[in-house]
């Protein structure tokens, strides 16, 4: 079975039209405003197809967008052509993040942190701590462990006139993981082409996340359930880099 975000990248936006990107952007800005600092240069970690990157760029932020999937970045690269400052797109694994300078804040949206295995989580937070400026913010969201366990055994179908996505969710208590097996059927003239992907997400507890963030040097860790898609099992986390270099 193919790795994550290969064939799916072409159809990701078509199949996820219900994502409230504007609510995500508003939530980040509310945290920036409540913090009181200057937030101009932002990192969109695990940016995917770049819809949120483009939205933030149009709102006047200078954006750096990072993703490990070249196929997803290909979809992202043409979305912010009308922004005053074009985003910088980098193909990098989150655990090997390497920027040219610091950013005022970093965010990772729509399960990006859930895709990082526990043994790499500390490394990712260490790299972020290095590149988020002193007193800058790191904000991300996760599926809560409870919401992931509730998906066990579920089968979902998403379809349009040109594509059908059939996916199954299996939660492993032993591995603490949620495995998605996806079958994509896309129209090719009079025929349909089948492609497959496998996605693995990890159930990170709030306690484990807080411990890993603090070990990396972040402080003032806060959890939010009154947030975009909070009614669907999503939780947001914010942390501040209080180090002075």
Coordinates of N, CA and C in Angstrom, one line a residue:
X1 N 0.8 -1.2 0.0 CA 0.0 0.0 0.0 C 0.9 1.2 0.0
X2 N 0.5 2.3 -0.7 CA 1.3 3.5 -0.9 C 1.4 4.3 0.4
X3 N 2.4 5.0 0.6 CA 2.6 5.9 1.7 C 1.6 7.0 1.7
X4 N 1.6 7.8 2.8 CA 0.6 8.9 2.9 C 0.8 10.0 1.9
X5 N -0.3 10.6 1.5 CA -0.3 11.8 0.7 C 0.5 11.8 -0.6
X6 N 0.3 10.7 -1.3 CA 0.8 10.6 -2.7 C -0.4 10.8 -3.6
X7 N -1.1 9.7 -4.0 CA -2.2 9.9 -4.9 C -3.3 10.8 -4.3
X8 N -3.5 10.8 -2.9 CA -4.5 11.6 -2.3 C -4.3 13.1 -2.5
X9 N -3.0 13.5 -2.7 CA -2.7 14.9 -2.8 C -3.6 15.6 -3.8
X10 N -3.8 15.0 -5.0 CA -4.5 15.6 -6.1 C -6.0 15.8 -5.7
X11 N -6.5 15.0 -4.8 CA -7.9 15.1 -4.5 C -8.2 15.6 -3.1
X12 N -7.2 15.9 -2.4 CA -7.3 16.3 -1.0 C -8.3 17.5 -0.8
X13 N -8.1 18.5 -1.6 CA -9.0 19.7 -1.4 C -10.4 19.4 -1.9
X14 N -10.6 18.6 -2.9 CA -11.9 18.2 -3.3 C -12.7 17.4 -2.3
X15 N -12.0 16.6 -1.5 CA -12.6 15.7 -0.5 C -12.7 16.3 0.9
X16 N -12.1 17.5 1.1 CA -12.1 18.1 2.4 C -12.7 19.5 2.3
X17 N -13.7 19.7 1.5 CA -14.2 21.1 1.3 C -14.9 21.6 2.6
X18 N -15.2 20.8 3.6 CA -15.9 21.2 4.8 C -14.9 21.8 5.9
X19 N -13.6 21.8 5.6 CA -12.7 22.3 6.7 C -12.8 23.8 6.8
X20 N -13.1 24.3 8.0 CA -13.3 25.7 8.2 C -11.9 26.5 8.4
X21 N -11.2 26.6 7.3 CA -9.9 27.2 7.4 C -9.9 28.7 8.0
X22 N -11.0 29.4 7.7 CA -11.1 30.7 8.2 C -11.2 30.7 9.7
X23 N -11.9 29.7 10.3 CA -12.0 29.6 11.8 C -10.6 29.3 12.4
X24 N -9.8 28.5 11.7 CA -8.5 28.2 12.2 C -7.6 29.5 12.2
X25 N -7.7 30.3 11.1 CA -6.9 31.5 11.0 C -7.4 32.5 12.1
X26 N -8.7 32.6 12.3 CA -9.2 33.5 13.4 C -8.7 33.1 14.7
X27 N -8.7 31.8 15.0 CA -8.2 31.2 16.3 C -6.8 31.6 16.5
X28 N -5.9 31.4 15.5 CA -4.5 31.8 15.7 C -4.4 33.3 15.9
X29 N -5.1 34.1 15.2 CA -5.0 35.6 15.4 C -5.4 36.0 16.8
X30 N -6.5 35.3 17.3 CA -6.9 35.6 18.6 C -5.8 35.3 19.7
X31 N -5.1 34.2 19.5 CA -4.0 33.9 20.4 C -2.9 34.9 20.2
X32 N -2.6 35.3 19.0 CA -1.5 36.3 18.8 C -1.9 37.6 19.5
X33 N -3.2 38.1 19.3 CA -3.7 39.3 19.9 C -3.6 39.3 21.4
X34 N -4.1 38.1 22.0 CA -4.1 38.0 23.5 C -2.7 38.0 24.0
X35 N -1.7 37.5 23.2 CA -0.3 37.5 23.7 C 0.3 38.9 23.7
X36 N -0.1 39.7 22.8 CA 0.4 41.1 22.8 C 1.7 41.3 22.0
X37 N 2.3 40.3 21.6 CA 3.6 40.5 20.8 C 3.4 40.8 19.4
X38 N 4.4 41.0 18.6 CA 4.3 41.2 17.2 C 4.5 39.9 16.5
X39 N 3.5 39.6 15.6 CA 3.5 38.3 14.9 C 3.3 38.6 13.4
X40 N 4.4 38.5 12.7 CA 4.4 38.9 11.3 C 4.9 37.7 10.4
X41 N 6.0 37.0 10.9 CA 6.5 35.9 10.1 C 6.1 34.6 10.8
X42 N 5.4 33.7 10.0 CA 4.9 32.5 10.6 C 5.4 31.3 9.8
X43 N 5.5 30.2 10.6 CA 5.8 28.9 10.0 C 4.5 28.0 10.0
X44 N 4.1 27.5 8.8 CA 3.1 26.6 8.7 C 3.7 25.2 8.5
X45 N 3.8 24.5 9.6 CA 4.5 23.2 9.6 C 3.5 22.1 9.2
X46 N 3.9 21.2 8.4 CA 3.0 20.2 7.8 C 1.8 20.9 7.1
X47 N 2.2 21.7 6.1 CA 1.2 22.6 5.5 C 0.3 22.0 4.6
X48 N 0.5 20.7 4.1 CA -0.4 20.0 3.2 C -0.5 20.7 1.9
X49 N -1.7 20.9 1.4 CA -1.9 21.5 0.1 C -1.9 23.1 0.2
X50 N -1.6 23.6 1.4 CA -1.3 25.0 1.5 C -2.5 26.0 1.5
X51 N -3.7 25.5 1.7 CA -4.9 26.4 1.7 C -4.8 27.4 2.9
X52 N -4.4 26.9 4.0 CA -4.3 27.8 5.2 C -3.1 28.7 5.0
X53 N -2.0 28.2 4.4 CA -0.8 29.0 4.2 C -1.2 30.2 3.3
X54 N -2.0 30.0 2.2 CA -2.4 31.0 1.3 C -3.3 32.0 2.0
X55 N -4.2 31.5 2.8 CA -5.2 32.4 3.5 C -4.4 33.3 4.5
X56 N -3.4 32.8 5.2 CA -2.7 33.6 6.1 C -1.8 34.6 5.4
X57 N -1.3 34.2 4.2 CA -0.5 35.1 3.4 C -1.4 36.3 2.9
X58 N -2.6 36.0 2.5 CA -3.5 37.1 2.1 C -3.9 38.0 3.2
X59 N -3.8 37.5 4.4 CA -4.1 38.3 5.6 C -2.9 39.2 6.0
X60 N -1.8 39.1 5.3 CA -0.6 40.0 5.5 C 0.5 39.3 6.2
X61 N 0.5 38.1 6.5 CA 1.6 37.4 7.2 C 2.7 37.0 6.2
X62 N 3.9 37.0 6.6 CA 5.0 36.4 5.8 C 5.1 35.0 6.2
X63 N 4.9 34.1 5.2 CA 4.7 32.7 5.5 C 5.9 31.8 5.0
X64 N 6.2 30.9 5.8 CA 7.1 29.8 5.5 C 6.3 28.5 5.6
X65 N 6.2 27.7 4.6 CA 5.4 26.5 4.6 C 6.2 25.3 4.4
X66 N 6.1 24.3 5.3 CA 7.0 23.1 5.3 C 6.1 21.9 5.2
X67 N 6.5 21.0 4.4 CA 5.8 19.7 4.3 C 6.8 18.6 3.8
X68 N 6.6 17.4 4.3 CA 7.5 16.3 3.8 C 7.0 15.7 2.5
X69 N 5.8 16.0 2.0 CA 5.3 15.4 0.8 C 5.5 16.4 -0.4
X70 N 6.3 16.0 -1.3 CA 6.4 16.9 -2.5 C 5.1 17.0 -3.3
X71 N 4.3 16.0 -3.3 CA 3.0 16.0 -4.0 C 2.1 17.0 -3.4
X72 N 2.1 17.1 -2.0 CA 1.2 18.1 -1.4 C 1.8 19.5 -1.6
X73 N 3.1 19.7 -1.6 CA 3.7 21.0 -1.9 C 3.4 21.4 -3.3
X74 N 3.3 20.5 -4.2 CA 3.0 20.8 -5.6 C 1.6 21.5 -5.7
X75 N 0.7 20.9 -4.9 CA -0.6 21.5 -4.9 C -0.6 22.8 -4.2
X76 N 0.2 23.0 -3.2 CA 0.2 24.3 -2.4 C 0.9 25.4 -3.2
X77 N 1.8 25.1 -4.1 CA 2.7 26.2 -4.6 C 2.0 27.3 -5.4
X78 N 0.8 26.9 -6.0 CA 0.2 27.9 -6.8 C -1.0 28.7 -6.2
X79 N -1.2 28.5 -4.9 CA -2.4 29.0 -4.2 C -2.3 30.4 -3.7
X80 N -1.1 30.9 -3.6 CA -0.9 32.3 -3.0 C -0.3 33.3 -3.9
X81 N -0.6 33.1 -5.2 CA 0.0 34.0 -6.2 C -0.5 35.4 -6.1
X82 N -1.7 35.6 -5.5 CA -2.2 36.9 -5.3 C -1.8 37.6 -4.0
X83 N -1.0 36.9 -3.2 CA -0.6 37.5 -1.9 C 0.5 38.5 -2.2
X84 N 0.6 39.5 -1.3 CA 1.6 40.6 -1.5 C 3.0 40.0 -1.3
X85 N 3.1 39.1 -0.4 CA 4.4 38.4 -0.2 C 4.2 36.9 -0.4
X86 N 4.8 36.3 -1.4 CA 4.7 34.9 -1.7 C 5.3 34.1 -0.6
X87 N 4.6 33.0 -0.1 CA 5.2 32.1 0.8 C 6.4 31.4 0.3
X88 N 7.3 31.0 1.2 CA 8.4 30.2 0.9 C 8.1 28.8 1.2
X89 N 8.1 27.9 0.2 CA 7.8 26.5 0.4 C 9.0 25.6 0.5
X90 N 9.1 24.8 1.5 CA 10.2 23.9 1.8 C 9.8 22.5 2.0
X91 N 10.4 21.6 1.3 CA 10.1 20.1 1.5 C 11.1 19.6 2.5
X92 N 10.6 19.4 3.7 CA 11.4 18.9 4.8 C 10.5 18.1 5.8
X93 N 11.2 17.1 6.3 CA 10.5 16.3 7.4 C 10.5 17.2 8.7
X94 N 9.4 17.1 9.4 CA 9.3 18.0 10.6 C 10.4 17.8 11.6
X95 N 10.9 16.5 11.7 CA 12.0 16.2 12.6 C 13.4 16.8 12.2
X96 N 13.4 17.2 10.9 CA 14.7 17.7 10.4 C 14.5 19.2 10.0
X97 N 13.6 19.9 10.6 CA 13.3 21.3 10.3 C 14.6 22.1 10.3
X98 N 14.8 22.9 9.2 CA 16.0 23.7 9.1 C 15.6 25.0 8.4
X99 N 15.4 26.1 9.1 CA 15.0 27.4 8.5 C 16.2 28.3 8.4
X100 N 16.0 29.4 7.8 CA 17.1 30.4 7.5 C 17.2 31.4 8.7
X101 N 16.2 31.4 9.6 CA 16.2 32.3 10.7 C 15.0 32.0 11.6
X102 N 14.6 32.8 12.5 CA 13.5 32.5 13.4 C 12.2 33.1 12.8
X103 N 11.1 32.5 13.4 CA 9.8 33.0 13.1 C 9.1 33.5 14.3
X104 N 8.1 34.3 14.2 CA 7.4 34.9 15.4 C 6.5 33.8 16.0
X105 N 6.0 32.9 15.1 CA 5.1 31.8 15.6 C 5.1 30.7 14.6
X106 N 4.9 29.5 15.1 CA 4.7 28.4 14.3 C 3.3 27.7 14.6
X107 N 2.7 27.2 13.6 CA 1.5 26.4 13.9 C 1.5 25.1 13.0
X108 N 0.8 24.1 13.5 CA 0.7 22.9 12.8 C -0.7 22.4 12.9
X109 N -1.4 22.4 11.8 CA -2.9 22.2 11.8 C -3.3 20.9 11.3
X110 N -4.6 20.5 11.6 CA -5.2 19.4 11.0 C -4.5 18.1 11.2
X111 N -4.2 17.7 12.4 CA -3.6 16.4 12.8 C -2.1 16.3 12.5
X112 N -1.4 17.3 12.1 CA 0.0 17.2 11.7 C 0.8 16.6 12.8
X113 N 0.5 17.0 14.1 CA 1.3 16.4 15.2 C 0.9 14.9 15.4
X114 N -0.4 14.6 15.1 CA -0.8 13.2 15.3 C 0.0 12.2 14.4
X115 N 0.5 12.7 13.3 CA 1.3 11.9 12.3 C 2.7 11.7 12.8
X116 N 3.1 12.3 13.9 CA 4.5 12.2 14.4 C 4.5 11.1 15.4
X117 N 5.3 10.1 15.3 CA 5.4 9.0 16.3 C 6.0 9.5 17.6
X118 N 5.7 8.9 18.7 CA 6.2 9.4 20.0 C 7.7 9.5 20.1
X119 N 8.4 8.6 19.4 CA 9.9 8.7 19.5 C 10.5 9.8 18.7
X120 N 9.7 10.5 17.9 CA 10.2 11.6 17.2 C 9.6 13.0 17.7
X121 N 8.7 12.9 18.6 CA 8.0 14.1 19.0 C 9.0 15.1 19.7
X122 N 9.8 14.6 20.6 CA 10.8 15.4 21.2 C 11.7 16.1 20.2
X123 N 12.2 15.4 19.2 CA 13.0 16.0 18.2 C 12.3 17.1 17.4
X124 N 11.0 16.9 17.1 CA 10.3 17.9 16.4 C 10.1 19.2 17.3
X125 N 9.8 19.0 18.5 CA 9.7 20.1 19.4 C 11.0 20.8 19.7
X126 N 12.1 20.1 19.7 CA 13.4 20.7 19.8 C 13.7 21.6 18.6
X127 N 13.4 21.1 17.4 CA 13.7 21.9 16.2 C 12.8 23.2 16.2
X128 N 11.6 23.0 16.6 CA 10.7 24.2 16.7 C 11.2 25.2 17.7
X129 N 11.6 24.7 18.8 CA 12.1 25.6 19.9 C 13.3 26.4 19.4
X130 N 14.1 25.8 18.5 CA 15.3 26.5 17.9 C 14.9 27.6 17.0
X131 N 13.8 27.5 16.3 CA 13.4 28.4 15.2 C 12.3 29.3 15.6
X132 N 11.6 29.1 16.7 CA 10.6 30.1 17.2 C 11.3 31.1 18.0
X133 N 11.1 32.4 17.7 CA 11.9 33.4 18.4 C 11.6 33.4 19.9
X134 N 12.5 34.0 20.7 CA 12.1 34.2 22.1 C 10.8 34.9 22.3
X135 N 10.0 34.3 23.2 CA 8.6 34.8 23.5 C 7.7 34.6 22.3
X136 N 8.1 33.8 21.3 CA 7.1 33.5 20.2 C 6.3 32.3 20.6
X137 N 5.3 32.0 19.8 CA 4.3 30.9 20.1 C 4.4 29.7 19.2
X138 N 4.1 28.6 19.7 CA 3.9 27.4 18.9 C 2.5 26.9 19.2
X139 N 1.6 26.8 18.1 CA 0.2 26.4 18.3 C 0.0 25.2 17.4
X140 N -0.7 24.2 17.9 CA -1.1 23.1 17.1 C -2.4 22.4 17.6
X141 N -2.9 21.6 16.7 CA -4.1 20.9 17.1 C -3.9 19.4 17.0
X142 N -4.7 18.6 17.7 CA -4.6 17.1 17.7 C -6.0 16.6 17.7
X143 N -6.2 15.4 17.2 CA -7.3 14.6 17.6 C -7.1 14.0 19.0
X144 N -8.0 14.1 19.9 CA -7.8 13.6 21.2 C -7.8 12.1 21.2
X145 N -7.1 11.4 22.1 CA -7.1 10.0 22.1 C -8.5 9.4 22.1
X146 N -9.4 10.0 22.9 CA -10.7 9.5 23.0 C -11.5 9.5 21.6
X147 N -11.3 10.6 20.9 CA -11.9 10.7 19.6 C -11.3 9.7 18.6
X148 N -10.0 9.4 18.7 CA -9.4 8.5 17.8 C -9.9 7.0 18.1
X149 N -10.0 6.7 19.4 CA -10.5 5.4 19.7 C -12.0 5.2 19.3
X150 N -12.7 6.3 19.3 CA -14.1 6.2 18.9 C -14.3 5.9 17.4
X151 N -13.2 6.1 16.6 CA -13.3 5.8 15.2 C -13.0 4.4 14.8
X152 N -12.6 3.6 15.8 CA -12.2 2.2 15.5 C -13.4 1.4 14.8
X153 N -13.0 0.8 13.7 CA -14.0 0.0 13.0 C -14.9 0.8 12.0
X154 N -14.8 2.1 12.0 CA -15.7 2.9 11.2 C -15.2 2.8 9.7
X155 N -16.2 2.9 8.8 CA -15.9 2.9 7.4 C -16.6 4.2 6.8
X156 N -15.9 4.9 6.0 CA -16.4 6.2 5.5 C -16.3 6.2 4.0
X157 N -17.2 7.0 3.3 CA -17.2 7.1 1.9 C -17.3 8.6 1.6
X158 N -16.4 9.1 0.8 CA -16.4 10.5 0.3 C -16.4 10.4 -1.2
X159 N -17.3 11.1 -1.9 CA -17.3 11.0 -3.4 C -17.8 12.3 -4.0
X160 N -17.3 12.5 -5.3 CA -17.8 13.5 -6.2 C -18.0 12.8 -7.5
X161 N -18.3 13.6 -8.5 CA -18.5 13.0 -9.9 C -17.3 12.3 -10.4
X162 N -16.1 12.8 -9.9 CA -14.8 12.3 -10.5 C -14.0 11.5 -9.6
X163 N -14.3 11.4 -8.3 CA -13.5 10.6 -7.4 C -14.3 10.0 -6.3
X164 N -14.0 8.8 -5.9 CA -14.6 8.2 -4.7 C -13.5 7.7 -3.8
X165 N -13.6 8.1 -2.5 CA -12.6 7.7 -1.5 C -13.3 6.8 -0.5
X166 N -12.8 5.6 -0.4 CA -13.4 4.7 0.6 C -12.3 4.5 1.7
X167 N -12.6 4.8 2.9 CA -11.5 4.6 3.9 C -12.0 4.0 5.2
X168 N -11.2 3.2 5.8 CA -11.5 2.4 7.0 C -10.5 2.8 8.1
X169 N -11.1 2.8 9.3 CA -10.3 3.3 10.5 C -10.2 2.1 11.5
X170 N -8.9 1.8 11.9 CA -8.7 0.7 12.9 C -7.8 1.2 14.0
X171 N -8.3 1.2 15.2 CA -7.4 1.7 16.3 C -6.8 0.5 17.0
X172 N -5.5 0.6 17.3 CA -4.7 -0.4 18.0 C -4.4 0.1 19.4
X173 N -5.0 -0.6 20.4 CA -4.7 -0.2 21.8 C -3.2 -0.5 22.1
X174 N -2.7 -1.6 21.5 CA -1.3 -2.0 21.8 C -0.3 -1.0 21.3
X175 N -0.6 -0.5 20.1 CA 0.3 0.5 19.5 C -0.1 1.9 19.7
X176 N -1.3 2.1 20.2 CA -1.8 3.5 20.5 C -1.9 4.3 19.1
X177 N -2.3 3.6 18.1 CA -2.3 4.2 16.8 C -3.7 4.0 16.1
X178 N -4.0 4.9 15.2 CA -5.1 4.8 14.3 C -4.7 4.7 12.9
X179 N -5.0 3.5 12.3 CA -4.6 3.2 10.9 C -5.8 3.5 10.0
X180 N -5.5 4.3 9.0 CA -6.5 4.5 7.9 C -6.0 3.8 6.7
X181 N -6.9 2.9 6.1 CA -6.6 2.3 4.8 C -7.5 3.0 3.8
X182 N -6.9 3.6 2.8 CA -7.7 4.4 1.8 C -7.6 3.8 0.4
X183 N -8.8 3.7 -0.2 CA -8.9 3.3 -1.6 C -9.4 4.5 -2.4
X184 N -8.7 5.0 -3.4 CA -9.2 6.1 -4.2 C -9.5 5.6 -5.6
X185 N -10.7 5.9 -6.1 CA -11.1 5.6 -7.4 C -11.4 6.9 -8.1
X186 N -10.5 7.2 -9.2 CA -10.7 8.4 -9.9 C -11.0 8.2 -11.4
X187 N -11.8 9.1 -11.9 CA -12.2 8.9 -13.3 C -11.0 9.2 -14.3
X188 N -10.8 8.3 -15.2 CA -9.9 8.5 -16.3 C -10.5 8.2 -17.6
X189 N -11.2 9.2 -18.1 CA -12.0 9.0 -19.3 C -13.2 8.2 -19.0
X190 N -13.3 7.0 -19.7 CA -14.4 6.1 -19.5 C -14.1 5.1 -18.5
X191 N -12.9 5.1 -18.0 CA -12.5 4.1 -17.0 C -12.2 4.8 -15.6
X192 N -12.0 3.9 -14.6 CA -11.7 4.4 -13.3 C -10.4 3.8 -12.8
X193 N -9.6 4.6 -12.2 CA -8.3 4.1 -11.7 C -8.3 4.0 -10.2
X194 N -7.8 2.9 -9.7 CA -7.8 2.6 -8.3 C -6.4 2.8 -7.8
X195 N -6.2 3.6 -6.7 CA -5.0 3.8 -6.0 C -5.2 3.7 -4.5
X196 N -4.1 3.3 -3.8 CA -4.3 3.0 -2.3 C -3.3 3.8 -1.5
X197 N -3.7 4.2 -0.3 CA -2.8 4.8 0.6 C -3.0 4.3 2.0
X198 N -2.0 4.4 2.9 CA -2.1 4.0 4.3 C -1.6 5.2 5.1
X199 N -2.4 5.5 6.1 CA -2.1 6.6 7.0 C -2.1 6.1 8.4
X200 N -1.1 6.5 9.2 CA -1.0 6.1 10.6 C -0.9 7.4 11.5
X201 N -1.8 7.5 12.4 CA -1.8 8.6 13.4 C -1.6 8.1 14.8
X202 N -1.0 8.9 15.6 CA -0.6 8.5 17.0 C -1.5 9.2 18.0
X203 N -2.0 8.5 19.0 CA -2.8 9.1 20.0 C -1.9 9.7 21.1
X204 N -1.6 11.0 21.0 CA -0.8 11.7 22.0 C -1.7 12.3 23.1
X205 N -1.4 11.9 24.4 CA -2.2 12.4 25.5 C -1.7 13.8 25.8
X206 N -2.6 14.7 26.4 CA -2.2 16.0 26.8 C -1.0 16.0 27.7
X207 N -1.0 15.0 28.6 CA 0.1 15.0 29.6 C 1.5 14.7 28.9
X208 N 1.5 13.8 27.9 CA 2.7 13.5 27.2 C 3.1 14.7 26.4
X209 N 2.2 15.4 25.7 CA 2.5 16.6 25.0 C 3.1 17.7 25.8
X210 N 2.5 17.9 27.0 CA 3.0 19.0 27.9 C 4.4 18.6 28.3
X211 N 4.6 17.4 28.7 CA 6.0 17.0 29.2 C 7.0 17.2 28.1
X212 N 6.7 16.8 26.8 CA 7.6 16.9 25.7 C 7.9 18.3 25.4
X213 N 6.8 19.2 25.4 CA 7.0 20.6 25.1 C 7.9 21.3 26.1
X214 N 7.7 21.0 27.4 CA 8.5 21.6 28.5 C 9.9 21.1 28.4
X215 N 10.1 19.8 28.1 CA 11.5 19.3 28.0 C 12.2 20.0 26.9
X216 N 11.5 20.4 25.8 CA 12.2 21.1 24.7 C 12.4 22.6 25.0
X217 N 11.8 23.1 26.1 CA 12.1 24.4 26.5 C 10.9 25.4 26.3
X218 N 9.7 24.8 25.9 CA 8.5 25.6 25.9 C 7.9 25.7 27.2
X219 N 7.2 26.8 27.5 CA 6.5 27.0 28.8 C 5.1 27.5 28.5
X220 N 4.3 27.7 29.6 CA 3.0 28.3 29.5 C 2.1 27.4 28.5
X221 N 2.1 26.1 28.7 CA 1.4 25.2 27.8 C -0.1 25.3 28.2
X222 N -0.9 25.6 27.2 CA -2.4 25.7 27.4 C -3.1 24.8 26.4
X223 N -4.2 24.2 26.9 CA -5.1 23.4 26.1 C -6.4 24.0 25.9
X224 N -7.0 23.9 24.6 CA -8.2 24.5 24.3 C -9.2 23.5 23.7
X225 N -10.4 23.3 24.2 CA -11.4 22.5 23.6 C -12.5 23.4 23.0
X226 N -12.6 24.7 23.4 CA -13.5 25.7 22.8 C -12.7 26.2 21.6
X227 N -12.8 25.5 20.5 CA -11.9 25.8 19.4 C -12.5 25.3 18.1
X228 N -12.0 25.6 16.9 CA -12.5 25.1 15.7 C -12.6 23.5 15.7
X229 N -13.7 23.0 15.4 CA -14.0 21.5 15.4 C -13.8 20.9 16.8
X230 N -13.9 21.7 17.8 CA -13.8 21.1 19.2 C -14.9 20.2 19.4
X231 N -16.1 20.3 18.8 CA -17.2 19.4 18.9 C -17.0 18.1 18.2
X232 N -15.9 18.0 17.4 CA -15.6 16.8 16.7 C -14.3 16.1 17.2
X233 N -13.9 16.4 18.4 CA -12.8 15.7 19.1 C -11.5 16.4 18.8
X234 N -11.5 17.6 18.4 CA -10.2 18.3 18.1 C -9.9 19.2 19.4
X235 N -8.6 19.2 19.7 CA -8.1 20.0 20.8 C -6.9 20.8 20.3
X236 N -6.8 22.1 20.7 CA -5.7 23.0 20.3 C -4.8 23.1 21.5
X237 N -3.5 23.3 21.2 CA -2.5 23.4 22.2 C -1.6 24.6 21.9
X238 N -1.3 25.5 22.8 CA -0.4 26.6 22.6 C 0.7 26.5 23.6
X239 N 1.9 27.0 23.2 CA 3.1 27.0 24.1 C 4.0 28.2 23.7
X240 N 4.7 28.7 24.7 CA 5.5 29.9 24.5 C 7.0 29.5 24.7
X241 N 7.8 30.0 23.8 CA 9.3 29.9 24.0 C 9.7 31.1 24.8
X242 N 10.0 30.8 26.1 CA 10.4 31.9 27.0 C 11.9 32.0 27.1
X243 N 12.7 31.3 26.3 CA 14.1 31.3 26.4 C 14.6 32.6 25.8
X244 N 15.7 33.1 26.3 CA 16.4 34.2 25.8 C 17.8 33.8 25.3
X245 N 18.1 33.9 24.0 CA 19.3 33.4 23.5 C 20.5 34.3 23.9

